[in-house]
Coordinates of C-alpha atoms and ligand atoms in Angstrom, one line a residue:
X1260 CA -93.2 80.9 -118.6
X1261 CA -96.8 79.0 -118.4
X1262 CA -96.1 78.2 -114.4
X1263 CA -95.2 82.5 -114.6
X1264 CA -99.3 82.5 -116.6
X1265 CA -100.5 80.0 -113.8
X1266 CA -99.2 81.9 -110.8
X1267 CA -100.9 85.3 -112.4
X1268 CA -104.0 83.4 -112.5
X1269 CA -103.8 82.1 -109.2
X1270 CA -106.6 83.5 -106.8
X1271 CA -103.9 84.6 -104.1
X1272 CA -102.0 86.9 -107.0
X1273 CA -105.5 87.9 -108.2
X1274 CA -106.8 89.3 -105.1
X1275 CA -103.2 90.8 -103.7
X1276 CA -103.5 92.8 -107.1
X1277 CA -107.2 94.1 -106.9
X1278 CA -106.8 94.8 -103.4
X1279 CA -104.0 97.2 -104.5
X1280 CA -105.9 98.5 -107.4
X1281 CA -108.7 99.3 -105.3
X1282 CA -106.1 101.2 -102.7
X1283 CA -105.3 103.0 -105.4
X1284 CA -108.7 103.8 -107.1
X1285 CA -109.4 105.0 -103.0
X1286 CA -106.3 106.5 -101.7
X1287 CA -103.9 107.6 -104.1
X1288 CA -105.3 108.6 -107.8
X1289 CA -107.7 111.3 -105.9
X1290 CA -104.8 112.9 -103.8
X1291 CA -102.0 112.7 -106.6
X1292 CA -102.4 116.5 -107.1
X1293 CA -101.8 116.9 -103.2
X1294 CA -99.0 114.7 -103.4
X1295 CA -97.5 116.4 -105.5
X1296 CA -97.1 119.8 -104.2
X1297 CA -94.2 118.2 -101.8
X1298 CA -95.6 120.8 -98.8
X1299 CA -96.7 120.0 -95.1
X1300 CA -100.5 118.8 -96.5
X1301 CA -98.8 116.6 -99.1
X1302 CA -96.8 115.3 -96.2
X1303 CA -99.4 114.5 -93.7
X1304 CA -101.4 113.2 -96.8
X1305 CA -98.9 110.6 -97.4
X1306 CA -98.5 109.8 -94.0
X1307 CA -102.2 108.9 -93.9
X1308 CA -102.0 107.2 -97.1
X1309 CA -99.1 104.9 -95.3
X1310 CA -101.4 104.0 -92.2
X1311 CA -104.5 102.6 -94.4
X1312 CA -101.8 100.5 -96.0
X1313 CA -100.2 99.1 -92.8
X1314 CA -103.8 99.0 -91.6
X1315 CA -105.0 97.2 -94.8
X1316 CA -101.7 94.4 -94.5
X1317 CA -100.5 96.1 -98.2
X1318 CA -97.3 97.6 -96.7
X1319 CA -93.8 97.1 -97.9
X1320 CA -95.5 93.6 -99.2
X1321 CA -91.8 92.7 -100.8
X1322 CA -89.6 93.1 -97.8
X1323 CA -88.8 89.8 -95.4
X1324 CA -91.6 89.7 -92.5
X1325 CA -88.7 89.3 -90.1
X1326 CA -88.0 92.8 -90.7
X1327 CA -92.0 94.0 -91.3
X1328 CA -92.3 93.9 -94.2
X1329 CA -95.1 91.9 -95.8
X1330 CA -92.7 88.4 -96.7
X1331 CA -94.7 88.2 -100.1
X1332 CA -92.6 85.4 -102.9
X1333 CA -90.4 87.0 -105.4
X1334 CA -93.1 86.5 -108.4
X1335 CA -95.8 87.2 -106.5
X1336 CA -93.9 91.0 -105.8
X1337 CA -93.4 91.3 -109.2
X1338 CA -97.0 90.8 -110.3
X1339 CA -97.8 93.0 -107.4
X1340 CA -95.1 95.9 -108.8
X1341 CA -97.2 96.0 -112.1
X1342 CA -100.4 97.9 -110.5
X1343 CA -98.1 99.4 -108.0
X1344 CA -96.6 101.5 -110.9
X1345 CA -99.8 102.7 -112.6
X1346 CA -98.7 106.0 -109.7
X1347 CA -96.0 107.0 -108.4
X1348 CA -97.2 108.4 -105.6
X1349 CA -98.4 104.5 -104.9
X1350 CA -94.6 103.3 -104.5
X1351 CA -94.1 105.7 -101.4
X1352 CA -97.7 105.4 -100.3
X1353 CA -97.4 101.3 -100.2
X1354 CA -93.7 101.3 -98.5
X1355 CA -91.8 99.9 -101.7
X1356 CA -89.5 103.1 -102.1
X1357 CA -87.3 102.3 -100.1
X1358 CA -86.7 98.3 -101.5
X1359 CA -83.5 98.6 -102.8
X1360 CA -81.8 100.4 -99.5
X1361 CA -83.5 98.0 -97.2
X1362 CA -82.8 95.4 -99.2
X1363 CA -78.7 96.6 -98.9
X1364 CA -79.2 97.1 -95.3
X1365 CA -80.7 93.6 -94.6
X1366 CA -78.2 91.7 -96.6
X1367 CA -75.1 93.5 -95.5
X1368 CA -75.9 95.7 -92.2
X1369 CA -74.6 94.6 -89.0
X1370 CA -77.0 94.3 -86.3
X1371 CA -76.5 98.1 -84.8
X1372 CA -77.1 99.7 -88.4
X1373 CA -80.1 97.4 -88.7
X1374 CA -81.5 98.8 -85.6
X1375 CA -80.3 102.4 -86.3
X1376 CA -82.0 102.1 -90.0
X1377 CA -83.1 99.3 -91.1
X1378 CA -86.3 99.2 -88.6
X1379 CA -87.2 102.9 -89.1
X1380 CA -86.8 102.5 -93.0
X1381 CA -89.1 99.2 -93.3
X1382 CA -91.6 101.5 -91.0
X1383 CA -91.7 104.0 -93.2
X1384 CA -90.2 106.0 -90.3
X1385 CA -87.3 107.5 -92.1
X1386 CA -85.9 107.8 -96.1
X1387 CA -82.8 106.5 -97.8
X1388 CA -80.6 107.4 -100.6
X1389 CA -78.0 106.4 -102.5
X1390 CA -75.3 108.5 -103.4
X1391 CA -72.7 107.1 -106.0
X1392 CA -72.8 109.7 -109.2
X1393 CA -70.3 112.5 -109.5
X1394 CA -70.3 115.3 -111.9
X1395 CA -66.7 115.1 -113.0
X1396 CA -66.6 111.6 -114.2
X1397 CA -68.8 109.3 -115.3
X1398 CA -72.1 107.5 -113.8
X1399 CA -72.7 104.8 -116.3
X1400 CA -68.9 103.5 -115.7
X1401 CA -68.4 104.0 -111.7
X1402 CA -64.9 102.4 -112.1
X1403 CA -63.7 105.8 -112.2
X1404 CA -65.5 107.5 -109.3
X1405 CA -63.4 109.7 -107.0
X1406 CA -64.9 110.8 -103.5
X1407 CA -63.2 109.2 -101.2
X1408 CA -63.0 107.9 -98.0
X1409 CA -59.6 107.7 -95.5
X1410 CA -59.3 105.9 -92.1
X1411 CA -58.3 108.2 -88.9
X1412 CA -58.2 106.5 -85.9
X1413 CA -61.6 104.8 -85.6
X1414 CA -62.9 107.2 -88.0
X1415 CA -63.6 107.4 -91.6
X1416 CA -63.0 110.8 -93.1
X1417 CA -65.0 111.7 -96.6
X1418 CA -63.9 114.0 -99.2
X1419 CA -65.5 114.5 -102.6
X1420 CA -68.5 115.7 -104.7
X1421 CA -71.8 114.1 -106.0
X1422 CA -74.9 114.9 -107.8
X1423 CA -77.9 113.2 -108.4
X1424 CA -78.4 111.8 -104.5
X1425 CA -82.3 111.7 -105.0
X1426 CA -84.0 112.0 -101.5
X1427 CA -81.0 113.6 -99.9
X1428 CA -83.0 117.1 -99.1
X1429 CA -85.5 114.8 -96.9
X1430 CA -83.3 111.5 -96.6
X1431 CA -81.6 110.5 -92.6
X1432 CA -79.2 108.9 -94.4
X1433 CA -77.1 108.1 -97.0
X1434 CA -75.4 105.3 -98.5
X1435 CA -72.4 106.3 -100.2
X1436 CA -70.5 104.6 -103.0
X1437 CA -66.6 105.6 -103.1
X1438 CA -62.8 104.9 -102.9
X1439 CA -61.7 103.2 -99.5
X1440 CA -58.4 101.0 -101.1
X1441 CA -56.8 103.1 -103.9
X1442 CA -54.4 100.3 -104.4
X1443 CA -56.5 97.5 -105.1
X1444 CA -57.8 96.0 -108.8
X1445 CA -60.3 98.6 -110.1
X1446 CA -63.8 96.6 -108.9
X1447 CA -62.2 95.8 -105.2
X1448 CA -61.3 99.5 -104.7
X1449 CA -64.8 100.8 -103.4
X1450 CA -66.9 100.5 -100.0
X1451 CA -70.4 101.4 -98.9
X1452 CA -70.5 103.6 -96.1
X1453 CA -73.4 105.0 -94.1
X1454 CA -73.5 108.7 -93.7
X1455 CA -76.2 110.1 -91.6
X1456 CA -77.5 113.4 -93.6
X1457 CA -77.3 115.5 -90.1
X1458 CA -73.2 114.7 -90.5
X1459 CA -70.8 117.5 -90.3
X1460 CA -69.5 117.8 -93.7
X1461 CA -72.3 116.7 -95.5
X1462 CA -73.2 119.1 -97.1
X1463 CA -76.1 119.5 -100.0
X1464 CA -75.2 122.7 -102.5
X1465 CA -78.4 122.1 -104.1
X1466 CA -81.7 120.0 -105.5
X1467 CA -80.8 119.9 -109.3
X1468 CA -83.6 121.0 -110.6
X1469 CA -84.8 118.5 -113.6
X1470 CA -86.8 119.2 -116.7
X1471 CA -88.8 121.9 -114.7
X1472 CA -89.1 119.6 -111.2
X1473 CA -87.0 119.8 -108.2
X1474 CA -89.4 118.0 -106.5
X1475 CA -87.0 114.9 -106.7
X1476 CA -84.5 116.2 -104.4
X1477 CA -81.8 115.1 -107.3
X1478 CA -79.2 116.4 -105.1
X1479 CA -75.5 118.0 -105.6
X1480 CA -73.5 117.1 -102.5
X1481 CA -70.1 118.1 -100.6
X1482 CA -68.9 115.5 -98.3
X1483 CA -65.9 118.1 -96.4
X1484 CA -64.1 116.4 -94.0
X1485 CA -67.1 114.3 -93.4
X1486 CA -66.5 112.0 -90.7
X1487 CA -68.1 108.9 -89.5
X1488 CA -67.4 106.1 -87.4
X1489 CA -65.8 103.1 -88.7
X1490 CA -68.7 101.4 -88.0
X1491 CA -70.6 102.8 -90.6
X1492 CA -68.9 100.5 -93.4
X1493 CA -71.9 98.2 -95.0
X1494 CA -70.2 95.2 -95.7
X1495 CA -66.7 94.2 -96.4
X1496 CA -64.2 97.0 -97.8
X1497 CA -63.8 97.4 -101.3
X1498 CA -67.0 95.3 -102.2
X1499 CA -69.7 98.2 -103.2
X1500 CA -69.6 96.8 -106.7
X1501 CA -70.8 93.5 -105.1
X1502 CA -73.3 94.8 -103.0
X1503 CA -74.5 97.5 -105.8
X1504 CA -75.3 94.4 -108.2
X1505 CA -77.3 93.0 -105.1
X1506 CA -79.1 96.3 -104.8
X1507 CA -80.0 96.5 -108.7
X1508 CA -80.3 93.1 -109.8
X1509 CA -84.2 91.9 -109.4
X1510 CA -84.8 96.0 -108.2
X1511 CA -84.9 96.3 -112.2
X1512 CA -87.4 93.8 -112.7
X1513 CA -89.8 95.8 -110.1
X1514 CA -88.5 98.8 -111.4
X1515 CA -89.7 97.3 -115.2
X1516 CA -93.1 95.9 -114.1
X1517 CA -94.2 99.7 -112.5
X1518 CA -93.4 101.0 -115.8
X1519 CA -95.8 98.6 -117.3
X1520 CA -98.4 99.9 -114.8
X1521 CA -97.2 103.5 -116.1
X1522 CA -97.6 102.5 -119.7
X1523 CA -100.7 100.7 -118.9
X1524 CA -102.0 103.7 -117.4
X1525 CA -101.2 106.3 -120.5
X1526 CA -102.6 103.4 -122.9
X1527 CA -105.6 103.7 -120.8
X1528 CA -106.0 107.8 -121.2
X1529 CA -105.0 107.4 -124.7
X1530 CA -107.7 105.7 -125.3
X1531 CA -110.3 107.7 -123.7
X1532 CA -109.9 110.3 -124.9
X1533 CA -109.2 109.0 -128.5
X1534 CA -112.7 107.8 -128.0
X1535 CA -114.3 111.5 -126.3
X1536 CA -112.2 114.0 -128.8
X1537 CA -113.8 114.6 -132.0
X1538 CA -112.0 116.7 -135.2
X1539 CA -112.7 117.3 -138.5
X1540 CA -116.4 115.5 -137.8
X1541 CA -115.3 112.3 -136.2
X1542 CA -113.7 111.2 -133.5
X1543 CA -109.8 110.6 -133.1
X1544 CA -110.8 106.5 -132.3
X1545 CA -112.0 107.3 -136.1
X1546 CA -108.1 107.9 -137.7
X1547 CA -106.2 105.8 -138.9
X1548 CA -103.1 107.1 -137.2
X1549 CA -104.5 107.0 -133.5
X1550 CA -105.6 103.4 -134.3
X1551 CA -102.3 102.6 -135.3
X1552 CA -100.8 104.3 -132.2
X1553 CA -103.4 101.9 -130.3
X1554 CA -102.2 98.5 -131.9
X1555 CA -98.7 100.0 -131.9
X1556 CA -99.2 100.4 -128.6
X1557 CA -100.6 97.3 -127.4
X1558 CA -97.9 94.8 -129.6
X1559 CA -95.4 97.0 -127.8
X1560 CA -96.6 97.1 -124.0
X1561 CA -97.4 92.9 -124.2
X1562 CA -94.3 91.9 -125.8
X1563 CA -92.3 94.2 -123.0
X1564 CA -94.7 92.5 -120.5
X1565 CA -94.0 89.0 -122.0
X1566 CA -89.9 89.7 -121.5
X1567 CA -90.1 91.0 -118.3
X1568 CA -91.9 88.1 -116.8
X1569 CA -89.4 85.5 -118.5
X1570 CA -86.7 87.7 -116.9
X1571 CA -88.4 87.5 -113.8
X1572 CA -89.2 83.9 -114.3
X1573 CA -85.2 83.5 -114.3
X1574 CA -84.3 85.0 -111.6
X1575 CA -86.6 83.3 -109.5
X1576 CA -85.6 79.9 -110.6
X1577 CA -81.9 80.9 -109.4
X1578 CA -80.2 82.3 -113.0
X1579 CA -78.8 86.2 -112.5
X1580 CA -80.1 86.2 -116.0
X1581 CA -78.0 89.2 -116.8
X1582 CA -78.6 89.3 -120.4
X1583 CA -82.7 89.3 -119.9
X1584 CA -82.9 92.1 -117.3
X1585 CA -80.5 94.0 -119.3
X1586 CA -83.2 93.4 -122.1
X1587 CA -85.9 94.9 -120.6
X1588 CA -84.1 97.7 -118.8
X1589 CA -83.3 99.2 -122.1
X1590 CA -86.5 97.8 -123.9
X1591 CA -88.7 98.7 -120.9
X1592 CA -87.4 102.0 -120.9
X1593 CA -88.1 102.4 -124.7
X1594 CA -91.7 101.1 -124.6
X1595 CA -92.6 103.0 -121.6
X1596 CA -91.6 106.4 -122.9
X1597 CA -93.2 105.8 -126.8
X1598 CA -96.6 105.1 -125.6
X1599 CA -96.8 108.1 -123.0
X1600 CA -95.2 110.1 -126.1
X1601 CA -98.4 108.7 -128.2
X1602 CA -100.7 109.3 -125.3
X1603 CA -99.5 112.9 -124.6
X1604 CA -99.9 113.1 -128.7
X1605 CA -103.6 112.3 -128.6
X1606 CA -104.4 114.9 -125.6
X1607 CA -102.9 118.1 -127.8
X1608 CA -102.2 120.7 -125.4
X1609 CA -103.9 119.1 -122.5
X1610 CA -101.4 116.4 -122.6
X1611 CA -98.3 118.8 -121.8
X1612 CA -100.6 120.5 -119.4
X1613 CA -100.4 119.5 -115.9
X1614 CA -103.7 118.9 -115.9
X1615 CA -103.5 115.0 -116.4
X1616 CA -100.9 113.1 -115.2
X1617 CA -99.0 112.0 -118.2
X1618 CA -96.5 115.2 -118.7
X1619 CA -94.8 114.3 -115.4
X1620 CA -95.4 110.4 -116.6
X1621 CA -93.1 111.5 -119.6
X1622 CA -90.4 113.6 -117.7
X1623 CA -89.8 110.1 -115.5
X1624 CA -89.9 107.8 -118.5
X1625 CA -87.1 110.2 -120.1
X1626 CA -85.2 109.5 -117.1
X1627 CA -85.5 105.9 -117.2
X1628 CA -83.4 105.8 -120.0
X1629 CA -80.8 107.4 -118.1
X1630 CA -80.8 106.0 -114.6
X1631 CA -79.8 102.7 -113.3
X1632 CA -77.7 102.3 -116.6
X1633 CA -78.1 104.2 -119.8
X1634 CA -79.9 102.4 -122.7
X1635 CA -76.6 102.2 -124.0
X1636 CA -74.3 100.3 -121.3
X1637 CA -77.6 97.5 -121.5
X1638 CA -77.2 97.3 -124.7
X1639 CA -73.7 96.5 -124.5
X1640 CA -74.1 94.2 -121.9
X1641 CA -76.4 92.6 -124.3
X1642 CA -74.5 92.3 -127.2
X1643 CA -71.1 91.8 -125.6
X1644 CA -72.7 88.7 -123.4
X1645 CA -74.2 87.2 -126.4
X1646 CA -70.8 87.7 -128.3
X1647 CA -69.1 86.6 -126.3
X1648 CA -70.8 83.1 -126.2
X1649 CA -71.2 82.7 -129.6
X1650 CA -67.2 83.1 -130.0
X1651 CA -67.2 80.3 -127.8
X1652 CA -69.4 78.3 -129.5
X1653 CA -72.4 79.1 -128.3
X1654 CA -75.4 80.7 -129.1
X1655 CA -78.9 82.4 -127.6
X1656 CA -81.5 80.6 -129.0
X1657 CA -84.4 82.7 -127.4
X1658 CA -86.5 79.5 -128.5
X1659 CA -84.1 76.7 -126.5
X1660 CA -81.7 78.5 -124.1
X1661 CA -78.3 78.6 -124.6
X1662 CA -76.9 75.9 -127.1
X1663 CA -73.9 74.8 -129.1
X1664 CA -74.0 76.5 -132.7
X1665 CA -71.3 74.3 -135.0
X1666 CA -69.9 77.9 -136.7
X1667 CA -66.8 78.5 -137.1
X1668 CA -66.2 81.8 -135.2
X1669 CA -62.0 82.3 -135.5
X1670 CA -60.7 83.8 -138.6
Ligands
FAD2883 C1 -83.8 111.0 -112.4 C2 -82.5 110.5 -112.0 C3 -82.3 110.0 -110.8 C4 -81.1 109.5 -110.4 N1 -80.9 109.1 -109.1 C5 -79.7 108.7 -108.7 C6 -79.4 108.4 -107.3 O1 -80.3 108.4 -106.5 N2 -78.1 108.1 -106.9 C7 -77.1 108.2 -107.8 O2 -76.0 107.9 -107.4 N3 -77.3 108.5 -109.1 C8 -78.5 108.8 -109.6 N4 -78.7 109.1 -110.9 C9 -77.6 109.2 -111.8 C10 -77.5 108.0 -112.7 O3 -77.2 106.8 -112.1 C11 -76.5 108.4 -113.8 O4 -77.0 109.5 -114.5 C12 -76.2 107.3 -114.8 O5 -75.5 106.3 -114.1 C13 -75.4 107.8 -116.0 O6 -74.2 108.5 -115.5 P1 -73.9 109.9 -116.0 O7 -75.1 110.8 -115.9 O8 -72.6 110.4 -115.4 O9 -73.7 109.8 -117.6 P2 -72.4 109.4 -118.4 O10 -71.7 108.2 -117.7 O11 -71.5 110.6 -118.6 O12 -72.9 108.9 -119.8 C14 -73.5 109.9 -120.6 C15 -74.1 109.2 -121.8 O13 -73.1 108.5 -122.5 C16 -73.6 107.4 -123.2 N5 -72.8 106.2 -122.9 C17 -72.2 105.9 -121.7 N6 -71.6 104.7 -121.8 C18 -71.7 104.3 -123.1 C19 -71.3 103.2 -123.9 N7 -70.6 102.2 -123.3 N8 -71.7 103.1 -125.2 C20 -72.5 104.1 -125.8 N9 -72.9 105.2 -125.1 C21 -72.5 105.3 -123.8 C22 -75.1 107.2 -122.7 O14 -75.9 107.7 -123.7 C23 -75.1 108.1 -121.5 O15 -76.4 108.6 -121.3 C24 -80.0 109.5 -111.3 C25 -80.2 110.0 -112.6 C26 -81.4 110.4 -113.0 C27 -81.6 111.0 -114.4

């Protein structure tokens, strides 16, 4: 953890993160209300927004330079993912939405898919998604997804129904997650295959609209007799569990250190304006209850800070460190929504308004609990990890890594 302090410290970190601030303070905070009307301006806004940061050498900073992308170290992209996240108009606007696809694509695609999408993705040209979830069966256990997909001649033919494609109403293509080898043990049965969204057969019912937005693009899809080349298969057959994990592994730690720039942010507003609102003849800095939402507040966001770095720090030094990033997906999630809950509290009806940024802050950090694994299934990963270790004679000693015990653990 202190060479994780030392790096943050470092001049080159310190820079790369007011350089983004300051894009930010510029660029994005005085457009987000633009942005977020999702219609031609917002679009040509954006698109402006992208060319200052290619311009400025701040674009898609965590993808390989090979590919164009900025070539930036693991850590350093995760200090970098922190002010990032304080908008999230910044994740489009600095080329880091699409991470996690191009990320797939470069590990797995074969030269003529990296052409095809790859390039255009990493230029901001085009956007992914990802379709895996199905209404009938559930998303936080994929074992039991059913589209599927069935070989014709040099063709792959789709059949099935999804939901929750985010992206898909503006996406070229999608990535979908589903049954090519029916026979095979459950977590060799499914394939990534690349559907282009302009595919007969692919076919979007509707935007599902989402606490009040459907400016997600959360997408219900019918793939009918979608077919695609053979071609299209990213990576081996029946390995999408394989290349999923590859996809959401250190994506969570980004994902965890923009919702520390999110929290950041609300802890920020709650804190003006507990300092500007006065009622019953002082201010709300004054009570007791808004101070202890402060210190509550500020425990909670440094400790979720403190884990996601050693997580972070983990995976850098070679560890999948499943246990930690389950940690902080679920604990992340947790802190996250709580302090936008206290900063919302502290704004009364202003802070449900739309009027400052924190009631569509709290409609994403509900969904954070949700996506890319329920609080629950980390949890369980958590405790059943841990379990199972100590019933080997081990235990997690958070102080000195993972040691021998001496209980007795079989009845
Ligand atoms: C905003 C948003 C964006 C999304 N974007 C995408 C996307 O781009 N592509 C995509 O494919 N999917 C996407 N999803 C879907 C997401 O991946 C799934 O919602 C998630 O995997 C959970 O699956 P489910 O909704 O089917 O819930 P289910 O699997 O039905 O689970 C329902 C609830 O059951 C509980 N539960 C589940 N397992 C356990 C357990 N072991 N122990 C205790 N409780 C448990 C949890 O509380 C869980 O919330 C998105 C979801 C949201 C909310």
């Amino acid at each position: 953890m202190s060479s994780v302090l030392e790096l943050e410290s470092t001049p080159e970190v310190q820079d790369l993160r007011k350089k983004i601030g300051d894009f930010l303070s510029e660029f994005i905070y005085p457009n987000e209300k633009i942005l977020d009307r999702f219609d031609d301006t917002s679009r040509a806004t954006m698109k402006s927004i992208q060319n200052e940061a290619k311009k400025r050498g701040l674009w898609a900073l965590g993808l390989p330079k090979e590919i164009g992308g900025g070539g930036l170290p693991f850590m350093h992209y995760v200090f970098v993912n922190e002010i990032v996240g304080r908008s999230e108009f910044a994740i489009a606007g600095l080329g880091t939405h699409s991470a996690q696809d191009a990320t797939m694509l470069y590990l797995y695609g074969n030269p003529e898919q990296k052409k095809r999408w790859l390039q255009p993705l990493v230029n901001g040209d085009i956007y992914p998604c990802f379709s895996m979830t199905e209404p009938e069966v559930s998303g936080a256990d994929p074992t039991g997804l059913q589209t599927r997909a069935v070989q014709d001649g040099d063709e792959w033919v789709i059949n099935g129904h999804k939901w929750f494609t985010s992206g898909a109403n503006v996406a070229a293509f999608a990535t979908v997650m589903l049954v090519t080898e029916p026979d095979a043990p459950t977590y060799e049965k499914f394939s990534m295959i690349i559907v282009p969204t302009d595919t007969k057969g692919f076919n979007i019912i509707r935007p599902v609209p989402v606490m009040g937005e459907t400016a997600g693009g959360h997408c219900e899809i019918r793939y009918e007799d979608c077919r695609v080349p053979l071609t299209n298969l990213l990576g081996p057959r029946g390995q999408a569990f394989k290349i999923a994990q590859k996809r959401l592994g250190p994506g969570r730690i980004y994902h965890c250190m923009r919702w520390l720039g999110q929290a950041q942010r609300a802890f920020e507003l709650m804190c003006q304006r507990a300092l500007s609102r006065k009622t019953f003849g002082s201010t709300l800095a004054e009570k007791q209850t808004v101070q202890n939402w402060i210190a509550d507040s500020a425990a909670e966001i440094q400790a979720a800070r403190q884990l996601t770095l050693n997580a972070a720090a983990k995976v850098d030094a070679g560890d999948e460190a499943r246990v930690e990033i389950s940690l902080i997906k679920f604990w992340g999630a947790k802190v996250l929504h709580d302090v936008i809950d206290r900063a919302i509290q502290v704004h009364g009806a202003l802070g449900v308004s739309e009027d400052t940024p924190l009631a569509k802050m709290y409609r994403h950090a509900r969904f954070a609990r949700i996506y890319d694994g329920p609080d629950e299934v980390h949890r369980m990963v958590v405790a059943r990890r841990i379990l199972k270790e100590f019933k080997d004679g081990r235990t997690y000693d958070f102080g000195r890594g993972v040691r021998s015990h001496g209980f007795k653990t079989e009845l």
